[in-house]
XYZ file of C-alpha atoms in Angstrom:
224
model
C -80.793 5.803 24.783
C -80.102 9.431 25.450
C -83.057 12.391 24.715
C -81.391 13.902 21.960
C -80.362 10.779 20.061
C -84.424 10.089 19.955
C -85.059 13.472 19.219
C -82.519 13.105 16.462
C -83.934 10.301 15.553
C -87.773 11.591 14.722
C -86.064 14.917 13.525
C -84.301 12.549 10.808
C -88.138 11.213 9.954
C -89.768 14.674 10.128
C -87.424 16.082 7.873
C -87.882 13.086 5.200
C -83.610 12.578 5.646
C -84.521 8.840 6.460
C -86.981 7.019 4.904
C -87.890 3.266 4.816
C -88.920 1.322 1.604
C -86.748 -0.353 -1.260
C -84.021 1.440 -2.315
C -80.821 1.235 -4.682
C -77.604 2.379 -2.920
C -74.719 3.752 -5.041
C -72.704 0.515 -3.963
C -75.880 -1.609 -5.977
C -77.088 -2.859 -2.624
C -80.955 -2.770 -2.419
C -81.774 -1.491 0.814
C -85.210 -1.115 2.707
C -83.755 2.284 4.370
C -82.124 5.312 2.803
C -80.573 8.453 4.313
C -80.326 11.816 2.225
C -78.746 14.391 4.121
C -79.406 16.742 1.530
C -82.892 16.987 2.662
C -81.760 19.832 5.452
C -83.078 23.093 2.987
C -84.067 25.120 6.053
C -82.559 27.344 8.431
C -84.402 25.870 11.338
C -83.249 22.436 10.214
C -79.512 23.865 10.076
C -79.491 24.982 13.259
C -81.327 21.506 15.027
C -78.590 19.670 12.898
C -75.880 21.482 14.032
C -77.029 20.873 17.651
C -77.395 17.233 17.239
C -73.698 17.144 15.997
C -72.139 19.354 19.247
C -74.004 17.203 21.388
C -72.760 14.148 20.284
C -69.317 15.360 19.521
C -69.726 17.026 23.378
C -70.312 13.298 24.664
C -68.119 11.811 22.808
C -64.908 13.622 22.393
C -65.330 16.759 24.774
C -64.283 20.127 23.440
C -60.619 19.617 23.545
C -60.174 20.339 19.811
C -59.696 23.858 17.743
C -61.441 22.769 14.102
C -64.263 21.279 12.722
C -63.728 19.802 9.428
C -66.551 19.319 6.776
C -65.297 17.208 3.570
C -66.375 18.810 0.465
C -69.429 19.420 -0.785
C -72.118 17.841 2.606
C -69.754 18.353 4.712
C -69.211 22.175 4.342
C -72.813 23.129 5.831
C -72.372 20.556 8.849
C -68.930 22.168 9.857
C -70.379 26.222 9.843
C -73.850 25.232 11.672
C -71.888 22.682 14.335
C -69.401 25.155 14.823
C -72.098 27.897 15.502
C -74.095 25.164 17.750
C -70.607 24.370 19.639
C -70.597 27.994 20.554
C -74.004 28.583 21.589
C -74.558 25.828 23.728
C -71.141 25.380 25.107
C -69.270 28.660 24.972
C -66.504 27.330 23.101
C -65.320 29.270 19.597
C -63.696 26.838 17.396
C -62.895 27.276 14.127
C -64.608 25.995 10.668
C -62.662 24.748 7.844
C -63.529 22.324 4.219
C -61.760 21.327 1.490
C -62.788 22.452 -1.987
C -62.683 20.037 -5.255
C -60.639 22.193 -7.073
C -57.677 24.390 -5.926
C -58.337 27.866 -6.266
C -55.580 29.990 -7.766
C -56.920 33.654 -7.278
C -58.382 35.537 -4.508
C -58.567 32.950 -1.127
C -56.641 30.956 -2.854
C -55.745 27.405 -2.232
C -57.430 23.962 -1.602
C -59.281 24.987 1.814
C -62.286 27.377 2.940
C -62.856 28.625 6.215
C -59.861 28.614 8.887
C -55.967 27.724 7.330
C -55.050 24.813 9.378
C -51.940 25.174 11.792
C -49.326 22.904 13.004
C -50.512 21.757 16.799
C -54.220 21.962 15.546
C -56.773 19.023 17.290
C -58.926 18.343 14.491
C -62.349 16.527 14.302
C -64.442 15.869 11.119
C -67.903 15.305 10.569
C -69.752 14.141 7.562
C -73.239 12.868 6.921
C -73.043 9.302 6.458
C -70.084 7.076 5.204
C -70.888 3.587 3.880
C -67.246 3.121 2.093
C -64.816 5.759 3.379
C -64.201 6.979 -0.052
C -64.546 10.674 1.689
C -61.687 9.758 4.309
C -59.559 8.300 1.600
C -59.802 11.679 -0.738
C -59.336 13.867 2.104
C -57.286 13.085 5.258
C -54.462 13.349 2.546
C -55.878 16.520 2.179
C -55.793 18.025 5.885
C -52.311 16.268 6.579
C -50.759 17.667 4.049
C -51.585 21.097 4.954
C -50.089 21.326 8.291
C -49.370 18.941 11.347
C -52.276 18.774 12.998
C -53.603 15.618 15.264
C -57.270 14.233 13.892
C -59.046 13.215 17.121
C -62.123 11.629 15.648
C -64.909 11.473 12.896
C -68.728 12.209 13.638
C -71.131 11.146 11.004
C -75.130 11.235 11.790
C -75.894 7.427 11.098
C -73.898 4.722 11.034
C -75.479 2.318 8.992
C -73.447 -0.728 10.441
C -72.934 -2.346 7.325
C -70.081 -4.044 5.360
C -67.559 -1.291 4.254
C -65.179 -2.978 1.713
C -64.259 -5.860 3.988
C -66.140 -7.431 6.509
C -65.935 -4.703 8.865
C -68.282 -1.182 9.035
C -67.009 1.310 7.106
C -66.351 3.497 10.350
C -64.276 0.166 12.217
C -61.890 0.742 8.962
C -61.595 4.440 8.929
C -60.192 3.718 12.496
C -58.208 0.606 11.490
C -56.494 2.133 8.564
C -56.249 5.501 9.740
C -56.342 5.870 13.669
C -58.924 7.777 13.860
C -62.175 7.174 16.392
C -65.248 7.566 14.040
C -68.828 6.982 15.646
C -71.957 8.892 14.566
C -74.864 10.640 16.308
C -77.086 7.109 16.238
C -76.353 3.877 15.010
C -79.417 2.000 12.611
C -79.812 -0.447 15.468
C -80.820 2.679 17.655
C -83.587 3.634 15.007
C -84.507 0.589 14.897
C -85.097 -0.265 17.925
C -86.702 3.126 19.004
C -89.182 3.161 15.746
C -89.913 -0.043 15.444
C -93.949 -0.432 16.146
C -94.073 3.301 17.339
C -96.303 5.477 15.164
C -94.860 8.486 13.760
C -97.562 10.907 12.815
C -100.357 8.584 12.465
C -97.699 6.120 10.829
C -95.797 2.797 11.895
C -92.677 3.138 10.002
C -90.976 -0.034 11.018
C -93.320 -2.269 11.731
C -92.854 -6.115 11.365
C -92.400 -6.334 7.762
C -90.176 -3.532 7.798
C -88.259 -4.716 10.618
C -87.691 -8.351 8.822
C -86.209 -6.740 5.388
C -84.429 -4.603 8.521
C -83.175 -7.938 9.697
C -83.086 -9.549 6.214
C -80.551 -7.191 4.909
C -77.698 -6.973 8.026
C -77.785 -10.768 7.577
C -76.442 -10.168 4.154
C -74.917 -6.964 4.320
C -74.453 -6.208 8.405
C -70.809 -5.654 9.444
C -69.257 -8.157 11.571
């Protein structure tokens, strides 16, 4: 596993973004881990977030692309501090852009913030986390209808490798129904396997009880 995907990984943990225990997802699923990516409050954490992101983007797609796009409201953050990490470490300027829920009719007025989007623009998204696509769905109408511009991928921070809505991971759909290459910073078998017996400031997260609800719950819920 690369450096920065563990450092990502204990940055996720130090920042209490992913925590294990018994949760209730919005789907009803009860789930012994939970992400909350609105834990980032902090400049510092910003800026190692946005890093994280234009690493993985970096490795994964290469800078061939001219906008970042942040779905409304998570997403919006992620774009501006990736965008700003893109340039530091790689000397590349490319431009921010999100949607907004409601279409503003006075001042910058219309359904985006940040850049306008322009026919010929490479596009890649990032969001948090997507267990259902429900983002994708409400706003790749959204970017296409704005201009023609080519969506080269999706970068989330975890994929949770679970069931979307069929028996597929929500990210093997996005590209299925859409075309579009979606893959995230780490994957939960990464965590797993990297925290799994390791103590974490004097504290074994996953540690064999943990990892068998771990294992208990992809053999109900895991993504074929």
């Amino acid at each position: 596993m690369e450096a920065y995907k563990q450092e990502f990984i204990d940055f996720m943990v130090d920042s209490q973004v992913l925590k294990f225990g018994d949760f209730t997802l919005k789907s009803g699923r009860k789930s012994p881990f939970f992400m909350n990516a609105g834990a980032y409050v902090t400049g510092t954490q910003l800026r190692k977030l946005g890093e994280y992101y234009a690493k993985a983007i970096h490795d994964q797609f290469g800078l061939d692309f001219d906008v970042l796009f942040g779905p409304a409201y998570k997403g919006i953050p992620l774009s501006v501090a990736t965008a700003m990490a893109i340039s530091e470490l790689y000397g590349k300027d490319v431009r921010y852009c999100s949607n907004r829920k409601e279409v503003k009719d006075h001042g910058d007025t219309g359904i985006l913030l940040g850049s306008k989007l322009q026919d010929g623009d490479r596009v890649i998204m990032i969001e948090d986390v997507t267990t259902s696509g429900k983002s994708i769905e409400e706003t790749y109408p959204i970017i296409k209808a704005q201009a023609d511009v080519e969506i080269k991928g999706l970068v989330v921070s975890l994929n949770r490798m679970e069931k979307g809505k069929t028996e597929k991971s929500a990210l093997a759909e996005i590209k299925d129904n859409y075309g579009i290459e979606a893959t995230a910073i780490v994957t939960m078998a990464e965590v797993t396997e990297y925290l799994y017996n390791k103590e974490v400031n004097g504290c074994v997260l996953i540690d064999d009880t943990m990892k068998k609800s771990i294992d208990d719950y992809y053999a109900q819920y895991g993504a074929k």
